[in-house]
PDB file of C-alpha atoms and ligand atoms in Angstrom:
ATOM      1  CA  UNK A  20       2.274  12.272  38.042  1.00 67.00           C
ATOM      2  CA  UNK A  21       1.890  15.737  36.505  1.00 83.00           C
ATOM      3  CA  UNK A  22      -0.849  15.678  33.897  1.00 92.00           C
ATOM      4  CA  UNK A  23      -1.011  18.271  31.061  1.00 96.00           C
ATOM      5  CA  UNK A  24      -3.966  18.082  28.810  1.00 98.00           C
ATOM      6  CA  UNK A  25      -4.552  19.869  25.453  1.00 98.00           C
ATOM      7  CA  UNK A  26      -8.328  20.228  24.674  1.00 98.00           C
ATOM      8  CA  UNK A  27      -8.682  21.058  20.955  1.00 98.00           C
ATOM      9  CA  UNK A  28     -12.044  22.019  19.691  1.00 98.00           C
ATOM     10  CA  UNK A  29     -13.864  23.455  16.699  1.00 98.00           C
ATOM     11  CA  UNK A  30     -17.187  25.234  17.310  1.00 98.00           C
ATOM     12  CA  UNK A  31     -19.467  27.069  14.905  1.00 98.00           C
ATOM     13  CA  UNK A  32     -22.213  28.214  17.415  1.00 98.00           C
ATOM     14  CA  UNK A  33     -20.250  27.777  20.632  1.00 98.00           C
ATOM     15  CA  UNK A  34     -21.795  24.713  22.163  1.00 98.00           C
ATOM     16  CA  UNK A  35     -18.676  22.574  21.738  1.00 98.00           C
ATOM     17  CA  UNK A  36     -16.672  25.494  23.125  1.00 98.00           C
ATOM     18  CA  UNK A  37     -18.909  25.794  26.214  1.00 98.00           C
ATOM     19  CA  UNK A  38     -18.778  22.056  26.764  1.00 98.00           C
ATOM     20  CA  UNK A  39     -14.947  22.252  26.560  1.00 98.00           C
ATOM     21  CA  UNK A  40     -14.920  24.945  29.259  1.00 98.00           C
ATOM     22  CA  UNK A  41     -16.959  22.757  31.447  1.00 98.00           C
ATOM     23  CA  UNK A  42     -14.692  19.777  30.867  1.00 98.00           C
ATOM     24  CA  UNK A  43     -11.737  21.868  31.730  1.00 98.00           C
ATOM     25  CA  UNK A  44     -13.242  23.070  34.946  1.00 98.00           C
ATOM     26  CA  UNK A  45     -14.238  19.601  35.943  1.00 98.00           C
ATOM     27  CA  UNK A  46     -10.871  17.963  35.200  1.00 98.00           C
ATOM     28  CA  UNK A  47      -8.941  20.738  36.908  1.00 97.00           C
ATOM     29  CA  UNK A  48     -11.093  20.164  39.987  1.00 97.00           C
ATOM     30  CA  UNK A  49     -10.662  16.399  39.922  1.00 96.00           C
ATOM     31  CA  UNK A  50      -6.839  16.604  39.404  1.00 95.00           C
ATOM     32  CA  UNK A  51      -6.552  19.534  41.854  1.00 96.00           C
ATOM     33  CA  UNK A  52      -4.498  21.936  39.694  1.00 95.00           C
ATOM     34  CA  UNK A  53      -4.815  23.638  36.341  1.00 96.00           C
ATOM     35  CA  UNK A  54      -4.112  20.859  33.909  1.00 97.00           C
ATOM     36  CA  UNK A  55      -6.304  21.499  30.853  1.00 98.00           C
ATOM     37  CA  UNK A  56      -5.392  24.090  28.142  1.00 97.00           C
ATOM     38  CA  UNK A  57      -8.039  25.001  25.518  1.00 97.00           C
ATOM     39  CA  UNK A  58      -7.166  25.370  21.909  1.00 97.00           C
ATOM     40  CA  UNK A  59      -9.720  26.638  19.367  1.00 97.00           C
ATOM     41  CA  UNK A  60      -8.563  25.089  16.101  1.00 97.00           C
ATOM     42  CA  UNK A  61     -10.225  27.948  14.339  1.00 97.00           C
ATOM     43  CA  UNK A  62      -7.003  29.824  15.157  1.00 95.00           C
ATOM     44  CA  UNK A  63      -4.597  27.286  13.642  1.00 83.00           C
ATOM     45  CA  UNK A  64      -3.597  25.812  16.924  1.00 84.00           C
ATOM     46  CA  UNK A  65      -3.073  22.204  15.607  1.00 93.00           C
ATOM     47  CA  UNK A  66       0.748  22.569  15.753  1.00 91.00           C
ATOM     48  CA  UNK A  67       0.397  22.524  19.546  1.00 95.00           C
ATOM     49  CA  UNK A  68      -0.926  18.988  19.357  1.00 96.00           C
ATOM     50  CA  UNK A  69       2.616  17.559  19.289  1.00 94.00           C
ATOM     51  CA  UNK A  70       3.319  19.114  22.685  1.00 94.00           C
ATOM     52  CA  UNK A  71       0.807  16.897  24.557  1.00 97.00           C
ATOM     53  CA  UNK A  72       0.851  13.300  25.371  1.00 97.00           C
ATOM     54  CA  UNK A  73      -2.861  13.427  26.486  1.00 98.00           C
ATOM     55  CA  UNK A  74      -5.407  15.312  24.446  1.00 98.00           C
ATOM     56  CA  UNK A  75      -9.210  15.817  24.337  1.00 98.00           C
ATOM     57  CA  UNK A  76     -10.720  16.577  20.883  1.00 98.00           C
ATOM     58  CA  UNK A  77     -14.212  18.194  20.745  1.00 98.00           C
ATOM     59  CA  UNK A  78     -16.092  18.161  17.449  1.00 99.00           C
ATOM     60  CA  UNK A  79     -19.760  18.822  16.477  1.00 99.00           C
ATOM     61  CA  UNK A  80     -21.444  17.330  13.426  1.00 98.00           C
ATOM     62  CA  UNK A  81     -22.869  19.755  10.818  1.00 98.00           C
ATOM     63  CA  UNK A  82     -24.861  19.611   7.615  1.00 98.00           C
ATOM     64  CA  UNK A  83     -26.105  16.031   7.605  1.00 98.00           C
ATOM     65  CA  UNK A  84     -23.086  14.059   8.812  1.00 98.00           C
ATOM     66  CA  UNK A  85     -20.264  16.524   7.916  1.00 98.00           C
ATOM     67  CA  UNK A  86     -17.247  17.721   9.845  1.00 98.00           C
ATOM     68  CA  UNK A  87     -17.477  21.109  11.566  1.00 98.00           C
ATOM     69  CA  UNK A  88     -15.851  23.785   9.346  1.00 98.00           C
ATOM     70  CA  UNK A  89     -12.620  24.314  11.330  1.00 98.00           C
ATOM     71  CA  UNK A  90     -12.044  20.703  11.735  1.00 98.00           C
ATOM     72  CA  UNK A  91     -12.578  20.331   7.995  1.00 98.00           C
ATOM     73  CA  UNK A  92     -10.139  23.132   7.181  1.00 97.00           C
ATOM     74  CA  UNK A  93      -7.339  21.347   9.123  1.00 97.00           C
ATOM     75  CA  UNK A  94      -8.381  17.691   8.212  1.00 97.00           C
ATOM     76  CA  UNK A  95      -5.463  17.048   5.930  1.00 96.00           C
ATOM     77  CA  UNK A  96      -2.943  18.936   8.031  1.00 95.00           C
ATOM     78  CA  UNK A  97      -3.869  16.654  10.995  1.00 95.00           C
ATOM     79  CA  UNK A  98      -2.294  13.796   8.987  1.00 95.00           C
ATOM     80  CA  UNK A  99       1.086  15.236   9.510  1.00 94.00           C
ATOM     81  CA  UNK A 100       0.752  15.676  13.318  1.00 95.00           C
ATOM     82  CA  UNK A 101       2.583  12.857  15.034  1.00 95.00           C
ATOM     83  CA  UNK A 102      -0.165  11.059  17.007  1.00 97.00           C
ATOM     84  CA  UNK A 103       1.571   7.669  17.489  1.00 97.00           C
ATOM     85  CA  UNK A 104       1.127   6.599  21.149  1.00 95.00           C
ATOM     86  CA  UNK A 105      -0.790   9.686  22.248  1.00 97.00           C
ATOM     87  CA  UNK A 106      -3.814   9.221  24.300  1.00 98.00           C
ATOM     88  CA  UNK A 107      -6.869  10.856  22.928  1.00 98.00           C
ATOM     89  CA  UNK A 108     -10.509  11.180  24.330  1.00 98.00           C
ATOM     90  CA  UNK A 109     -13.190  12.575  22.094  1.00 99.00           C
ATOM     91  CA  UNK A 110     -16.472  14.368  22.759  1.00 99.00           C
ATOM     92  CA  UNK A 111     -19.003  15.450  20.177  1.00 99.00           C
ATOM     93  CA  UNK A 112     -22.017  17.664  19.961  1.00 98.00           C
ATOM     94  CA  UNK A 113     -25.003  16.647  17.920  1.00 98.00           C
ATOM     95  CA  UNK A 114     -28.877  16.717  17.628  1.00 98.00           C
ATOM     96  CA  UNK A 115     -30.464  13.324  17.754  1.00 98.00           C
ATOM     97  CA  UNK A 116     -33.956  14.534  16.943  1.00 98.00           C
ATOM     98  CA  UNK A 117     -33.162  16.925  14.087  1.00 98.00           C
ATOM     99  CA  UNK A 118     -30.478  14.615  12.444  1.00 98.00           C
ATOM    100  CA  UNK A 119     -31.366  11.102  13.697  1.00 98.00           C
ATOM    101  CA  UNK A 120     -29.678   9.467  10.691  1.00 98.00           C
ATOM    102  CA  UNK A 121     -26.250  11.353  11.144  1.00 98.00           C
ATOM    103  CA  UNK A 122     -26.122  11.693  14.968  1.00 98.00           C
ATOM    104  CA  UNK A 123     -22.544  12.512  15.948  1.00 98.00           C
ATOM    105  CA  UNK A 124     -21.082  11.246  12.695  1.00 98.00           C
ATOM    106  CA  UNK A 125     -18.127  13.740  12.805  1.00 98.00           C
ATOM    107  CA  UNK A 126     -16.866  12.299  16.093  1.00 99.00           C
ATOM    108  CA  UNK A 127     -16.710   8.994  14.322  1.00 98.00           C
ATOM    109  CA  UNK A 128     -14.668  10.295  11.428  1.00 98.00           C
ATOM    110  CA  UNK A 129     -12.267  11.897  13.800  1.00 98.00           C
ATOM    111  CA  UNK A 130     -11.987   8.741  15.945  1.00 98.00           C
ATOM    112  CA  UNK A 131     -11.115   6.761  12.846  1.00 98.00           C
ATOM    113  CA  UNK A 132      -8.467   9.292  11.741  1.00 98.00           C
ATOM    114  CA  UNK A 133      -6.555   9.429  15.141  1.00 98.00           C
ATOM    115  CA  UNK A 134      -6.603   5.616  15.394  1.00 98.00           C
ATOM    116  CA  UNK A 135      -5.286   5.310  11.943  1.00 98.00           C
ATOM    117  CA  UNK A 136      -2.395   7.500  13.018  1.00 97.00           C
ATOM    118  CA  UNK A 137      -1.637   5.310  16.073  1.00 98.00           C
ATOM    119  CA  UNK A 138      -3.272   7.121  18.878  1.00 98.00           C
ATOM    120  CA  UNK A 139      -4.762   5.244  21.810  1.00 98.00           C
ATOM    121  CA  UNK A 140      -8.328   6.257  22.544  1.00 98.00           C
ATOM    122  CA  UNK A 141     -10.215   6.466  25.800  1.00 98.00           C
ATOM    123  CA  UNK A 142     -13.549   7.703  26.951  1.00 98.00           C
ATOM    124  CA  UNK A 143     -16.024   5.391  25.081  1.00 98.00           C
ATOM    125  CA  UNK A 144     -19.534   6.122  26.233  1.00 98.00           C
ATOM    126  CA  UNK A 145     -22.622   3.805  26.338  1.00 98.00           C
ATOM    127  CA  UNK A 146     -25.412   4.739  23.826  1.00 98.00           C
ATOM    128  CA  UNK A 147     -28.155   4.191  26.384  1.00 96.00           C
ATOM    129  CA  UNK A 148     -30.622   7.085  26.909  1.00 97.00           C
ATOM    130  CA  UNK A 149     -30.367   8.413  23.356  1.00 98.00           C
ATOM    131  CA  UNK A 150     -33.025   7.979  20.503  1.00 98.00           C
ATOM    132  CA  UNK A 151     -31.628   8.129  17.073  1.00 98.00           C
ATOM    133  CA  UNK A 152     -31.460   5.902  13.915  1.00 98.00           C
ATOM    134  CA  UNK A 153     -27.802   5.766  13.034  1.00 98.00           C
ATOM    135  CA  UNK A 154     -24.439   7.167  13.757  1.00 98.00           C
ATOM    136  CA  UNK A 155     -20.954   6.778  12.371  1.00 98.00           C
ATOM    137  CA  UNK A 156     -19.680   7.313  15.914  1.00 98.00           C
ATOM    138  CA  UNK A 157     -20.640   3.862  17.262  1.00 98.00           C
ATOM    139  CA  UNK A 158     -18.263   0.987  17.953  1.00 97.00           C
ATOM    140  CA  UNK A 159     -18.654  -2.123  15.821  1.00 95.00           C
ATOM    141  CA  UNK A 160     -21.123  -3.786  18.178  1.00 96.00           C
ATOM    142  CA  UNK A 161     -23.128  -0.535  18.266  1.00 96.00           C
ATOM    143  CA  UNK A 162     -23.219  -0.451  21.998  1.00 95.00           C
ATOM    144  CA  UNK A 163     -20.940   2.457  22.715  1.00 98.00           C
ATOM    145  CA  UNK A 164     -20.108   5.788  21.132  1.00 98.00           C
ATOM    146  CA  UNK A 165     -16.399   6.224  20.530  1.00 98.00           C
ATOM    147  CA  UNK A 166     -16.510   9.285  22.842  1.00 98.00           C
ATOM    148  CA  UNK A 167     -18.882  11.303  24.902  1.00 99.00           C
ATOM    149  CA  UNK A 168     -21.972  12.274  22.887  1.00 99.00           C
ATOM    150  CA  UNK A 169     -23.629  15.489  24.049  1.00 99.00           C
ATOM    151  CA  UNK A 170     -26.961  16.840  22.720  1.00 98.00           C
ATOM    152  CA  UNK A 171     -27.593  20.297  24.051  1.00 98.00           C
ATOM    153  CA  UNK A 172     -30.640  20.758  21.768  1.00 98.00           C
ATOM    154  CA  UNK A 173     -32.531  17.959  23.288  1.00 98.00           C
ATOM    155  CA  UNK A 174     -30.848  16.781  26.422  1.00 98.00           C
ATOM    156  CA  UNK A 175     -29.102  19.847  27.953  1.00 98.00           C
ATOM    157  CA  UNK A 176     -30.568  19.028  31.301  1.00 98.00           C
ATOM    158  CA  UNK A 177     -28.356  15.925  31.459  1.00 98.00           C
ATOM    159  CA  UNK A 178     -25.197  17.262  29.756  1.00 98.00           C
ATOM    160  CA  UNK A 179     -23.560  18.438  32.986  1.00 98.00           C
ATOM    161  CA  UNK A 180     -24.029  15.061  34.682  1.00 98.00           C
ATOM    162  CA  UNK A 181     -22.670  13.360  31.576  1.00 98.00           C
ATOM    163  CA  UNK A 182     -19.615  15.566  31.565  1.00 98.00           C
ATOM    164  CA  UNK A 183     -18.951  15.046  35.185  1.00 98.00           C
ATOM    165  CA  UNK A 184     -19.090  11.229  34.848  1.00 98.00           C
ATOM    166  CA  UNK A 185     -17.078  11.191  31.675  1.00 98.00           C
ATOM    167  CA  UNK A 186     -14.341  13.341  33.039  1.00 98.00           C
ATOM    168  CA  UNK A 187     -13.938  11.123  35.985  1.00 98.00           C
ATOM    169  CA  UNK A 188     -13.844   8.079  33.580  1.00 98.00           C
ATOM    170  CA  UNK A 189     -11.185   9.455  31.269  1.00 98.00           C
ATOM    171  CA  UNK A 190      -8.909  10.395  34.115  1.00 97.00           C
ATOM    172  CA  UNK A 191      -9.230   6.942  35.590  1.00 97.00           C
ATOM    173  CA  UNK A 192      -8.649   5.346  32.161  1.00 97.00           C
ATOM    174  CA  UNK A 193      -5.565   7.554  31.538  1.00 97.00           C
ATOM    175  CA  UNK A 194      -4.034   6.815  34.966  1.00 95.00           C
ATOM    176  CA  UNK A 195      -4.544   3.022  34.545  1.00 94.00           C
ATOM    177  CA  UNK A 196      -2.797   3.239  31.113  1.00 94.00           C
ATOM    178  CA  UNK A 197       0.120   5.026  32.619  1.00 87.00           C
ATOM    179  CA  UNK A 198       0.510   2.659  35.734  1.00 82.00           C
TER     180      UNK A 198
HETATM  181  C1  FMN B  22     -27.673  23.169   9.765  1.00 93.06           C
HETATM  182  C2  FMN B  22     -27.356  22.164  10.859  1.00 93.06           C
HETATM  183  C3  FMN B  22     -26.962  20.878  10.567  1.00 93.06           C
HETATM  184  C4  FMN B  22     -26.686  19.990  11.569  1.00 93.06           C
HETATM  185  N1  FMN B  22     -26.386  18.779  11.210  1.00 93.06           N
HETATM  186  C5  FMN B  22     -26.123  17.771  12.206  1.00 93.06           C
HETATM  187  C6  FMN B  22     -25.974  16.372  11.841  1.00 93.06           C
HETATM  188  O1  FMN B  22     -25.852  15.983  10.727  1.00 93.06           O
HETATM  189  N2  FMN B  22     -25.790  15.541  12.923  1.00 93.06           N
HETATM  190  C7  FMN B  22     -25.825  15.904  14.263  1.00 93.06           C
HETATM  191  O2  FMN B  22     -25.715  15.063  15.144  1.00 93.06           O
HETATM  192  N3  FMN B  22     -26.116  17.195  14.572  1.00 93.06           N
HETATM  193  C8  FMN B  22     -26.248  18.143  13.629  1.00 93.06           C
HETATM  194  N4  FMN B  22     -26.514  19.441  13.899  1.00 93.06           N
HETATM  195  C9  FMN B  22     -26.620  19.852  15.385  1.00 93.06           C
HETATM  196  C10 FMN B  22     -25.279  20.472  15.798  1.00 93.06           C
HETATM  197  O3  FMN B  22     -24.155  19.443  15.833  1.00 93.06           O
HETATM  198  C11 FMN B  22     -25.446  21.047  17.145  1.00 93.06           C
HETATM  199  O4  FMN B  22     -26.301  22.212  17.095  1.00 93.06           O
HETATM  200  C12 FMN B  22     -24.170  21.448  17.894  1.00 93.06           C
HETATM  201  O5  FMN B  22     -24.516  21.755  19.245  1.00 93.06           O
HETATM  202  C13 FMN B  22     -23.399  22.506  17.276  1.00 93.06           C
HETATM  203  O6  FMN B  22     -22.166  22.730  17.907  1.00 93.06           O
HETATM  204  P1  FMN B  22     -21.320  23.985  17.895  1.00 93.06           P
HETATM  205  O7  FMN B  22     -22.133  25.156  18.419  1.00 93.06           O
HETATM  206  O8  FMN B  22     -20.245  23.856  18.661  1.00 93.06           O
HETATM  207  O9  FMN B  22     -20.912  24.248  16.387  1.00 93.06           O
HETATM  208  C14 FMN B  22     -26.776  20.419  12.903  1.00 93.06           C
HETATM  209  C15 FMN B  22     -27.160  21.652  13.297  1.00 93.06           C
HETATM  210  C16 FMN B  22     -27.440  22.566  12.322  1.00 93.06           C
HETATM  211  C17 FMN B  22     -27.933  24.025  12.613  1.00 93.06           C
END
């Protein structure tokens, strides 16, 4: 199986971009060939979403539970991208200490949007080893985030390990969906 993955991110202060580069490096290594292409949505790259069957979306939360500015700019346009049946894994950047009532909210909003448009989502991540009050990015039972939650403000020392584990997880989940 030849896997081609589009990784789409918006990033104001580059943390989500740097995490995207690490995810690309890790997945390319796991798969054994260059499979991930990065797309910064600040440069209007959302049209390319229709090319991929498997995508990763990276979104940080800003300004008390708001979308990052580039995602916000394209928010309505994403509604016209055909996402039915596509497989999407999400990761988010946030700050659980500075914004404990809105931790990772934007990842939750994006997850709801892609699900509404018929995408299958993978990469749910346990909410253990975090300390926050509330998040819109939790599942109904509040046991998992809907994607990988990274916090480079407070937990940068474990981000690489989280990325490594999550990349392995999403490749396995994707392969078992496609069996
Ligand atoms: C003004 C400001 C507001 C923020 N608001 C939130 C928030 O509501 N929730 C959250 O989880 N993180 C919040 N953050 C933390 C950012 O998500 C975090 O710094 C992230 O790494 C930024 O990613 P980026 O560099 O890719 O834009 C905020 C940061 C700043 C500076």
